[in-house]
GROMACS .gro file of C-alpha atoms in nm:
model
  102
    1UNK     CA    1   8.981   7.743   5.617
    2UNK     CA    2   8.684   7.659   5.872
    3UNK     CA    3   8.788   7.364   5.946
    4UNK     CA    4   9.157   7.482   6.035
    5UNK     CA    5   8.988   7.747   6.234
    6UNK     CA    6   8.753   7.501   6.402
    7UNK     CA    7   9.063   7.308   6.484
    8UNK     CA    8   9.247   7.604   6.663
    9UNK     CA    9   8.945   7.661   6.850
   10UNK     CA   10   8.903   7.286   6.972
   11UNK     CA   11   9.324   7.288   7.057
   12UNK     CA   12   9.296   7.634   7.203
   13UNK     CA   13   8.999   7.480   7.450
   14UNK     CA   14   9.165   7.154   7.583
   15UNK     CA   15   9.511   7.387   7.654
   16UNK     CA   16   9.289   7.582   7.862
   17UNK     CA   17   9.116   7.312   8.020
   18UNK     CA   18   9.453   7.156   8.133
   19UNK     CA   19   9.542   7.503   8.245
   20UNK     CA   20   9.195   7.544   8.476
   21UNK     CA   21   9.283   7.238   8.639
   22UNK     CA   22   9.493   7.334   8.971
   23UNK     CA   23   9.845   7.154   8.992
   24UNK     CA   24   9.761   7.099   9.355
   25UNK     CA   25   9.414   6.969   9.345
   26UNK     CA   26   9.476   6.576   9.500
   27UNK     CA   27   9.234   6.393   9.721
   28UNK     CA   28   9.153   6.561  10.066
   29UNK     CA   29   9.131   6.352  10.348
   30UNK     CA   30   8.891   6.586  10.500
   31UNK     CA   31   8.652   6.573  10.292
   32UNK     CA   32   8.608   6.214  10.268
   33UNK     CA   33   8.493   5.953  10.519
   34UNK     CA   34   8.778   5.687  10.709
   35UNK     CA   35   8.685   5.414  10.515
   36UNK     CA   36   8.624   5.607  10.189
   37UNK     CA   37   9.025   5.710  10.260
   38UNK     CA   38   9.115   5.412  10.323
   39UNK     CA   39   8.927   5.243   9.990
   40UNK     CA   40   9.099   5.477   9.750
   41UNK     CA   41   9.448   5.405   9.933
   42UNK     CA   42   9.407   5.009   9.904
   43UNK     CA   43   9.281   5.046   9.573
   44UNK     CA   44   9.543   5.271   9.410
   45UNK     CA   45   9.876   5.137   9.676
   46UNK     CA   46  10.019   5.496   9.702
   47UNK     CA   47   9.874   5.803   9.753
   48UNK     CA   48   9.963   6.197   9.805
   49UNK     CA   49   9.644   6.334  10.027
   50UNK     CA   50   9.569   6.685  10.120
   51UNK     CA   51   9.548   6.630  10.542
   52UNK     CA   52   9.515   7.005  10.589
   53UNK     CA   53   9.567   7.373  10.497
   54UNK     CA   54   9.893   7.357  10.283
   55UNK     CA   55   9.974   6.986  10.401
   56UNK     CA   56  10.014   6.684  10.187
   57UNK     CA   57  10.255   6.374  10.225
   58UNK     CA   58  10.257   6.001  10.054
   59UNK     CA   59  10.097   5.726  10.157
   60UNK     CA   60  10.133   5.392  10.126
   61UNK     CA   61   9.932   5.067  10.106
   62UNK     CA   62  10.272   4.825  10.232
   63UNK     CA   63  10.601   4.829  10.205
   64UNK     CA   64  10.619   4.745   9.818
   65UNK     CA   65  10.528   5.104   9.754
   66UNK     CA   66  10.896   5.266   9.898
   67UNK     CA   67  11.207   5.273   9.825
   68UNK     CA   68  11.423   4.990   9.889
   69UNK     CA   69  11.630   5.175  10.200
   70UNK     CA   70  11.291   5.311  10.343
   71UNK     CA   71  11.115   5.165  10.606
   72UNK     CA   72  10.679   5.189  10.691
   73UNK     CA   73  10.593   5.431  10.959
   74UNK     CA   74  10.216   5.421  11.076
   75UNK     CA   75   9.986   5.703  10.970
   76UNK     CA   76   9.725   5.866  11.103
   77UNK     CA   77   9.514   6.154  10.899
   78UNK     CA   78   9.206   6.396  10.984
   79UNK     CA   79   8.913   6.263  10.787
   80UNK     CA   80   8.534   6.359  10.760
   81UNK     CA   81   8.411   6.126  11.063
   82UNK     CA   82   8.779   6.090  11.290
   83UNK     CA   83   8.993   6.344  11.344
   84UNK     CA   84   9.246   6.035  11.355
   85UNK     CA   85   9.148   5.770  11.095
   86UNK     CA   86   9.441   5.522  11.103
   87UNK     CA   87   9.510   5.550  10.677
   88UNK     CA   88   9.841   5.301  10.652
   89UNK     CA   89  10.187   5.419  10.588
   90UNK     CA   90  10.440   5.640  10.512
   91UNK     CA   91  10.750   5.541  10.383
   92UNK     CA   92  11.053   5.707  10.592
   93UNK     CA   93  11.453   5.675  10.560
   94UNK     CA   94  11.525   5.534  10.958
   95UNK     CA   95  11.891   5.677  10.936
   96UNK     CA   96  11.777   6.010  10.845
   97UNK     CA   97  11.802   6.228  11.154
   98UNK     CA   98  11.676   6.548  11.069
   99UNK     CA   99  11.506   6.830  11.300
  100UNK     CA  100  11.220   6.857  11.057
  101UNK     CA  101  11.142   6.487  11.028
  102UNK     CA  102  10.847   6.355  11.290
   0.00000   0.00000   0.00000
């Protein structure tokens, strides 16, 4: 009976713990250095940073990391030390004229 109870106590605790942890939380840009940016992007290939107060997007390392009908599209984020730290790329759809796209 302990043990069971021990058990629902240890399963109740990591549910909880998954719970505390914010579905938005992801690496922000401005809290980390150009080059630290830069590191984590070459290292991982793809990445969705925080740039800002309710902004995010995906970047990429090169052009393996999009889809096949997407094309690279330089990128430029906020970071700790430049307010314009040249990360890599974005992967964008060149035949997609919307008004929202940049």
């Amino acid at each position: 009976m302990a043990k069971a109870h021990i058990l629902g106590l240890c399963s109740i605790t990591l549910v909880a713990s998954f719970l505390a942890t914010p579905a938005w939380a992801r690496p922000d840009t401005r809290t980390m250095t150009c080059q630290q940016a830069r590191a984590m992007l070459n290292q991982q290939g793809a990445v969705v940073f925080t740039t800002g107060d309710r902004l995010f997007d995906r970047y990429v390392r090169d052009r393996r990391f999009c889809q096949f009908d997407e094309a690279l599209k330089s990128a430029w984020v906020p970071t700790k030390d430049n307010p314009q730290c040249r990360i890599g790329y974005r992967c964008v759809r060149p035949y997609n004229f919307s008004i929202f796209d940049d």
